[in-house]
Amino acid sequence: MGAWFSTEIVAAGKLRLFCFFVSFIVTFLFIRVSVRLIRAQVRWWPGNVAPGGMHIHHVVFGLVLMCVGGISGLAVEDSTSVSAGLLAALFGVGTSLVLDEFALVLHLEDVYWAQQGRLSVDAVFVAVALCGLALLGASPLELGDVLAPGPDGKVLSRTEIALIVSGNTLLSLVSLAKGKIWTGLLGIYLTPLAMVGAVRLARPGSPWARRRYRPGSRKLRRAEWREKRIRDPIERVKVGFQNFVAGRPSARP
């Protein structure tokens, strides 16, 4: 394990990303356990931080930790040092706390346990997926591949690089416009996935479907059928897993 960590993480220049990734996940799991215990009014668990009766959400602590970890990390030149890893971990803790209350920041009201609060969990899951892909060596928009010399030692021209990156970006944007959020975002790192999302039918209600699928058209009917027969079961599985990890939203408005 030590040899693998030294070779695949430290030597590969991924120490800070690894520390960020681990601390991000651990913090999210910890804070979700904490808020669920508070929600259940468990006596032995400390309650909310509320000096003077004012509830301070953990997004506030997250912002402070992001500033400390991020700004201090910029001053560390050696990316393989212990200081670099610790500050990256601190930045991961802060980012996790902020994204866990992303819906509150977006709506500017306490929707943590409301259905709208599910957006925070989605944001965390997307961040984990994107960070995990980066840790595995995936390169956004294939930049790592297009900038590296080919087998013959030649480097692509600026025009060729611009065309490849623009094409990959366009595929991801089309996927997002078709309402395929996960496909579009993960497609930033996995171009074939973005290509599949861009080619297939849009989801009903997406910007693409509203502008390009006429009411009652064959494409819209197929999209609605796919949403009901394929998308909905997958969505139920995803929501069930999110409820298991993060807690079930309140039925009350």
mmCIF file of C-alpha atoms in Angstrom:
data_model
loop_
_atom_site.group_PDB
_atom_site.id
_atom_site.type_symbol
_atom_site.label_atom_id
_atom_site.label_comp_id
_atom_site.label_asym_id
_atom_site.label_seq_id
_atom_site.Cartn_x
_atom_site.Cartn_y
_atom_site.Cartn_z
ATOM 1 C CA MET A 1 0.000 0.000 0.000
ATOM 2 C CA GLY A 2 2.835 2.383 0.856
ATOM 3 C CA ALA A 3 4.570 1.702 -2.453
ATOM 4 C CA TRP A 4 1.313 2.267 -4.360
ATOM 5 C CA PHE A 5 0.672 5.542 -2.541
ATOM 6 C CA SER A 6 4.194 6.783 -3.249
ATOM 7 C CA THR A 7 4.050 5.846 -6.920
ATOM 8 C CA GLU A 8 0.446 6.522 -7.936
ATOM 9 C CA ILE A 9 -0.330 9.483 -5.682
ATOM 10 C CA VAL A 10 2.799 11.333 -4.532
ATOM 11 C CA ALA A 11 5.028 10.745 -7.564
ATOM 12 C CA ALA A 12 2.111 11.376 -9.919
ATOM 13 C CA GLY A 13 1.519 14.801 -8.352
ATOM 14 C CA LYS A 14 -1.900 13.858 -6.963
ATOM 15 C CA LEU A 15 -1.228 14.211 -3.232
ATOM 16 C CA ARG A 16 -3.273 17.387 -2.813
ATOM 17 C CA LEU A 17 -6.134 16.031 -4.901
ATOM 18 C CA PHE A 18 -6.122 12.788 -2.898
ATOM 19 C CA CYS A 19 -6.185 14.638 0.435
ATOM 20 C CA PHE A 20 -8.968 16.890 -0.821
ATOM 21 C CA PHE A 21 -11.005 13.905 -2.061
ATOM 22 C CA VAL A 22 -10.704 11.895 1.169
ATOM 23 C CA SER A 23 -11.440 14.826 3.480
ATOM 24 C CA PHE A 24 -14.374 15.900 1.301
ATOM 25 C CA ILE A 25 -16.082 12.500 1.555
ATOM 26 C CA VAL A 26 -15.317 11.993 5.261
ATOM 27 C CA THR A 27 -16.630 15.466 6.108
ATOM 28 C CA PHE A 28 -19.834 14.956 4.141
ATOM 29 C CA LEU A 29 -20.545 11.635 5.856
ATOM 30 C CA PHE A 30 -19.755 13.124 9.271
ATOM 31 C CA ILE A 31 -21.915 16.223 8.836
ATOM 32 C CA ARG A 32 -24.838 14.185 7.514
ATOM 33 C CA VAL A 33 -24.645 11.857 10.515
ATOM 34 C CA SER A 34 -24.480 14.914 12.754
ATOM 35 C CA VAL A 35 -27.511 16.695 11.280
ATOM 36 C CA ARG A 36 -29.530 13.483 11.318
ATOM 37 C CA LEU A 37 -28.764 13.004 15.011
ATOM 38 C CA ILE A 38 -29.752 16.613 15.650
ATOM 39 C CA ARG A 39 -32.923 16.106 13.631
ATOM 40 C CA ALA A 40 -33.746 13.034 15.711
ATOM 41 C CA GLN A 41 -33.124 15.118 18.865
ATOM 42 C CA VAL A 42 -30.607 12.668 20.285
ATOM 43 C CA ARG A 43 -29.764 14.007 23.729
ATOM 44 C CA TRP A 44 -26.120 13.016 23.945
ATOM 45 C CA TRP A 45 -25.195 14.625 20.609
ATOM 46 C CA PRO A 46 -24.307 18.362 20.574
ATOM 47 C CA GLY A 47 -26.984 20.464 18.944
ATOM 48 C CA ASN A 48 -26.767 23.289 16.434
ATOM 49 C CA VAL A 49 -24.285 26.107 16.927
ATOM 50 C CA ALA A 50 -26.569 28.956 17.983
ATOM 51 C CA PRO A 51 -24.817 31.698 19.977
ATOM 52 C CA GLY A 52 -27.348 34.209 21.236
ATOM 53 C CA GLY A 53 -30.133 32.174 19.666
ATOM 54 C CA MET A 54 -28.891 32.681 16.088
ATOM 55 C CA HIS A 55 -28.416 29.397 14.203
ATOM 56 C CA ILE A 56 -25.085 29.456 12.376
ATOM 57 C CA HIS A 57 -25.228 27.042 9.426
ATOM 58 C CA HIS A 58 -22.155 24.968 8.672
ATOM 59 C CA VAL A 59 -21.790 26.667 5.277
ATOM 60 C CA VAL A 60 -20.335 29.604 7.236
ATOM 61 C CA PHE A 61 -17.598 27.424 8.723
ATOM 62 C CA GLY A 62 -17.077 25.912 5.275
ATOM 63 C CA LEU A 63 -16.444 29.299 3.707
ATOM 64 C CA VAL A 64 -13.875 30.166 6.373
ATOM 65 C CA LEU A 65 -12.070 26.837 5.957
ATOM 66 C CA MET A 66 -12.078 27.175 2.166
ATOM 67 C CA CYS A 67 -10.468 30.602 2.445
ATOM 68 C CA VAL A 68 -7.852 29.436 4.952
ATOM 69 C CA GLY A 69 -7.029 26.211 3.134
ATOM 70 C CA GLY A 70 -7.176 27.673 -0.364
ATOM 71 C CA ILE A 71 -5.228 30.885 0.225
ATOM 72 C CA SER A 72 -2.636 29.209 2.461
ATOM 73 C CA GLY A 73 -2.265 26.401 -0.059
ATOM 74 C CA LEU A 74 -1.288 28.888 -2.757
ATOM 75 C CA ALA A 75 1.771 29.803 -0.697
ATOM 76 C CA VAL A 76 3.034 26.204 -0.555
ATOM 77 C CA GLU A 77 5.427 25.574 -3.429
ATOM 78 C CA ASP A 78 6.177 21.889 -2.796
ATOM 79 C CA SER A 79 3.040 19.989 -3.855
ATOM 80 C CA THR A 80 4.356 16.790 -2.224
ATOM 81 C CA SER A 81 4.935 18.278 1.232
ATOM 82 C CA VAL A 82 2.911 17.508 4.337
ATOM 83 C CA SER A 83 1.768 21.132 4.464
ATOM 84 C CA ALA A 84 0.375 20.905 0.936
ATOM 85 C CA GLY A 85 -1.588 17.771 1.825
ATOM 86 C CA LEU A 86 -2.956 19.176 5.082
ATOM 87 C CA LEU A 87 -4.081 22.448 3.484
ATOM 88 C CA ALA A 88 -5.707 20.562 0.603
ATOM 89 C CA ALA A 89 -7.541 18.440 3.161
ATOM 90 C CA LEU A 90 -8.652 21.602 4.959
ATOM 91 C CA PHE A 91 -9.927 22.978 1.660
ATOM 92 C CA GLY A 92 -11.809 19.711 1.095
ATOM 93 C CA VAL A 93 -13.466 19.983 4.505
ATOM 94 C CA GLY A 94 -14.612 23.511 3.742
ATOM 95 C CA THR A 95 -15.852 22.627 0.251
ATOM 96 C CA SER A 96 -17.858 19.714 1.610
ATOM 97 C CA LEU A 97 -19.532 21.898 4.241
ATOM 98 C CA VAL A 98 -20.409 24.512 1.619
ATOM 99 C CA LEU A 99 -21.813 22.072 -0.952
ATOM 100 C CA ASP A 100 -23.801 20.254 1.724
ATOM 101 C CA GLU A 101 -25.803 23.476 2.085
ATOM 102 C CA PHE A 102 -25.656 24.479 -1.566
ATOM 103 C CA ALA A 103 -29.465 24.539 -1.799
ATOM 104 C CA LEU A 104 -29.679 26.986 1.120
ATOM 105 C CA VAL A 105 -27.305 29.378 -0.620
ATOM 106 C CA LEU A 106 -29.216 29.045 -3.903
ATOM 107 C CA HIS A 107 -32.676 29.599 -2.389
ATOM 108 C CA LEU A 108 -31.496 31.985 0.352
ATOM 109 C CA GLU A 109 -33.676 30.158 2.875
ATOM 110 C CA ASP A 110 -33.407 27.081 5.082
ATOM 111 C CA VAL A 111 -34.525 24.269 2.758
ATOM 112 C CA TYR A 112 -32.064 21.724 4.158
ATOM 113 C CA TRP A 113 -34.704 19.081 4.915
ATOM 114 C CA ALA A 114 -37.153 20.234 2.242
ATOM 115 C CA GLN A 115 -37.362 18.608 -1.183
ATOM 116 C CA GLN A 116 -35.373 21.530 -2.616
ATOM 117 C CA GLY A 117 -32.548 20.549 -0.289
ATOM 118 C CA ARG A 118 -32.023 17.437 -2.395
ATOM 119 C CA LEU A 119 -30.038 19.699 -4.723
ATOM 120 C CA SER A 120 -27.270 19.864 -2.120
ATOM 121 C CA VAL A 121 -26.889 16.094 -2.169
ATOM 122 C CA ASP A 122 -26.811 16.108 -5.971
ATOM 123 C CA ALA A 123 -24.077 18.758 -5.900
ATOM 124 C CA VAL A 124 -21.987 16.689 -3.477
ATOM 125 C CA PHE A 125 -22.390 13.517 -5.535
ATOM 126 C CA VAL A 126 -21.383 15.332 -8.729
ATOM 127 C CA ALA A 127 -18.319 16.804 -6.986
ATOM 128 C CA VAL A 128 -17.294 13.350 -5.731
ATOM 129 C CA ALA A 129 -17.675 11.870 -9.216
ATOM 130 C CA LEU A 130 -15.691 14.617 -10.948
ATOM 131 C CA CYS A 131 -12.948 14.600 -8.324
ATOM 132 C CA GLY A 132 -12.765 10.819 -8.467
ATOM 133 C CA LEU A 133 -12.342 10.879 -12.243
ATOM 134 C CA ALA A 134 -9.571 13.458 -11.929
ATOM 135 C CA LEU A 135 -7.863 11.306 -9.305
ATOM 136 C CA LEU A 136 -8.011 8.325 -11.667
ATOM 137 C CA GLY A 137 -6.223 10.364 -14.307
ATOM 138 C CA ALA A 138 -9.108 11.534 -16.483
ATOM 139 C CA SER A 139 -8.411 14.867 -18.140
ATOM 140 C CA PRO A 140 -11.129 17.514 -18.601
ATOM 141 C CA LEU A 141 -12.034 18.045 -22.271
ATOM 142 C CA GLU A 142 -9.236 15.600 -23.217
ATOM 143 C CA LEU A 143 -6.675 18.356 -22.533
ATOM 144 C CA GLY A 144 -4.150 15.884 -21.205
ATOM 145 C CA ASP A 145 -4.272 13.904 -24.445
ATOM 146 C CA VAL A 146 -4.272 16.775 -26.930
ATOM 147 C CA LEU A 147 -1.417 18.626 -25.210
ATOM 148 C CA ALA A 148 0.803 15.553 -24.882
ATOM 149 C CA PRO A 149 3.129 14.580 -27.753
ATOM 150 C CA GLY A 150 1.888 11.747 -29.964
ATOM 151 C CA PRO A 151 3.677 8.413 -30.556
ATOM 152 C CA ASP A 152 5.779 10.118 -33.221
ATOM 153 C CA GLY A 153 6.770 12.909 -30.839
ATOM 154 C CA LYS A 154 4.742 15.549 -32.649
ATOM 155 C CA VAL A 155 2.506 18.029 -30.823
ATOM 156 C CA LEU A 156 -0.866 19.134 -32.194
ATOM 157 C CA SER A 157 -1.134 22.648 -33.545
ATOM 158 C CA ARG A 158 -3.104 25.339 -31.722
ATOM 159 C CA THR A 159 -5.861 25.107 -34.316
ATOM 160 C CA GLU A 160 -6.191 21.346 -33.854
ATOM 161 C CA ILE A 161 -6.208 21.690 -30.070
ATOM 162 C CA ALA A 162 -8.868 24.422 -30.252
ATOM 163 C CA LEU A 163 -11.070 22.288 -32.528
ATOM 164 C CA ILE A 164 -10.843 19.230 -30.266
ATOM 165 C CA VAL A 165 -11.503 21.164 -27.051
ATOM 166 C CA SER A 166 -14.355 23.128 -28.666
ATOM 167 C CA GLY A 167 -15.926 19.924 -29.972
ATOM 168 C CA ASN A 168 -15.719 18.245 -26.555
ATOM 169 C CA THR A 169 -17.170 21.334 -24.880
ATOM 170 C CA LEU A 170 -20.025 21.479 -27.384
ATOM 171 C CA LEU A 171 -20.920 17.821 -26.766
ATOM 172 C CA SER A 172 -21.115 18.419 -23.009
ATOM 173 C CA LEU A 173 -23.209 21.577 -23.460
ATOM 174 C CA VAL A 174 -25.661 19.764 -25.757
ATOM 175 C CA SER A 175 -26.016 16.976 -23.186
ATOM 176 C CA LEU A 176 -26.747 19.540 -20.479
ATOM 177 C CA ALA A 177 -29.275 21.318 -22.738
ATOM 178 C CA LYS A 178 -31.008 17.974 -23.215
ATOM 179 C CA GLY A 179 -31.521 17.745 -19.465
ATOM 180 C CA LYS A 180 -28.840 15.101 -18.904
ATOM 181 C CA ILE A 181 -26.974 16.721 -16.050
ATOM 182 C CA TRP A 182 -24.874 13.750 -14.983
ATOM 183 C CA THR A 183 -24.005 12.833 -18.574
ATOM 184 C CA GLY A 184 -23.053 16.396 -19.430
ATOM 185 C CA LEU A 185 -20.902 16.995 -16.360
ATOM 186 C CA LEU A 186 -19.151 13.616 -16.401
ATOM 187 C CA GLY A 187 -18.784 14.030 -20.149
ATOM 188 C CA ILE A 188 -16.358 16.873 -19.442
ATOM 189 C CA TYR A 189 -13.916 14.127 -18.420
ATOM 190 C CA LEU A 190 -15.301 11.269 -20.523
ATOM 191 C CA THR A 191 -15.910 12.550 -24.049
ATOM 192 C CA PRO A 192 -17.609 9.344 -25.322
ATOM 193 C CA LEU A 193 -20.203 9.743 -22.557
ATOM 194 C CA ALA A 194 -20.891 13.331 -23.641
ATOM 195 C CA MET A 195 -21.190 12.136 -27.225
ATOM 196 C CA VAL A 196 -23.823 9.561 -26.252
ATOM 197 C CA GLY A 197 -25.773 12.191 -24.311
ATOM 198 C CA ALA A 198 -25.627 14.652 -27.200
ATOM 199 C CA VAL A 199 -26.895 12.114 -29.755
ATOM 200 C CA ARG A 200 -29.732 10.541 -27.785
ATOM 201 C CA LEU A 201 -33.194 11.987 -27.186
ATOM 202 C CA ALA A 202 -33.590 14.912 -24.807
ATOM 203 C CA ARG A 203 -35.514 14.584 -21.565
ATOM 204 C CA PRO A 204 -39.074 15.981 -21.598
ATOM 205 C CA GLY A 205 -39.127 19.488 -20.155
ATOM 206 C CA SER A 206 -35.463 20.147 -20.958
ATOM 207 C CA PRO A 207 -34.539 23.338 -22.863
ATOM 208 C CA TRP A 208 -33.731 21.244 -25.926
ATOM 209 C CA ALA A 209 -37.081 19.418 -25.867
ATOM 210 C CA ARG A 210 -39.093 22.612 -25.308
ATOM 211 C CA ARG A 211 -37.513 24.293 -28.320
ATOM 212 C CA ARG A 212 -37.159 21.399 -30.755
ATOM 213 C CA TYR A 213 -39.865 18.817 -29.956
ATOM 214 C CA ARG A 214 -43.331 19.907 -31.047
ATOM 215 C CA PRO A 215 -46.272 18.967 -28.774
ATOM 216 C CA GLY A 216 -47.568 15.563 -29.825
ATOM 217 C CA SER A 217 -44.554 14.856 -32.044
ATOM 218 C CA ARG A 218 -43.065 11.384 -32.329
ATOM 219 C CA LYS A 219 -39.799 12.489 -30.695
ATOM 220 C CA LEU A 220 -41.613 13.959 -27.693
ATOM 221 C CA ARG A 221 -43.709 10.799 -27.257
ATOM 222 C CA ARG A 222 -40.572 8.648 -27.390
ATOM 223 C CA ALA A 223 -38.847 10.935 -24.893
ATOM 224 C CA GLU A 224 -41.800 10.698 -22.499
ATOM 225 C CA TRP A 225 -41.878 6.921 -22.875
ATOM 226 C CA ARG A 226 -38.153 6.667 -22.120
ATOM 227 C CA GLU A 227 -38.574 8.960 -19.113
ATOM 228 C CA LYS A 228 -41.335 6.777 -17.658
ATOM 229 C CA ARG A 229 -39.985 3.321 -18.450
ATOM 230 C CA ILE A 230 -36.227 3.817 -18.109
ATOM 231 C CA ARG A 231 -35.383 7.089 -16.379
ATOM 232 C CA ASP A 232 -37.914 6.915 -13.533
ATOM 233 C CA PRO A 233 -36.765 3.494 -12.184
ATOM 234 C CA ILE A 234 -33.138 4.651 -12.248
ATOM 235 C CA GLU A 235 -34.126 7.875 -10.515
ATOM 236 C CA ARG A 236 -35.925 5.941 -7.763
ATOM 237 C CA VAL A 237 -32.793 3.879 -7.108
ATOM 238 C CA LYS A 238 -30.668 7.046 -6.974
ATOM 239 C CA VAL A 239 -33.093 8.804 -4.613
ATOM 240 C CA GLY A 240 -33.227 5.717 -2.393
ATOM 241 C CA PHE A 241 -29.447 5.683 -2.107
ATOM 242 C CA GLN A 242 -29.390 9.407 -1.388
ATOM 243 C CA ASN A 243 -32.009 8.969 1.325
ATOM 244 C CA PHE A 244 -29.913 6.194 2.872
ATOM 245 C CA VAL A 245 -26.759 8.325 2.912
ATOM 246 C CA ALA A 246 -28.118 11.815 3.517
ATOM 247 C CA GLY A 247 -31.530 11.313 5.107
ATOM 248 C CA ARG A 248 -35.064 11.574 3.743
ATOM 249 C CA PRO A 249 -36.506 15.033 3.046
ATOM 250 C CA SER A 250 -39.397 16.201 5.178
ATOM 251 C CA ALA A 251 -42.891 15.693 3.787
ATOM 252 C CA ARG A 252 -43.914 19.062 5.219
ATOM 253 C CA PRO A 253 -43.343 22.200 3.121
#
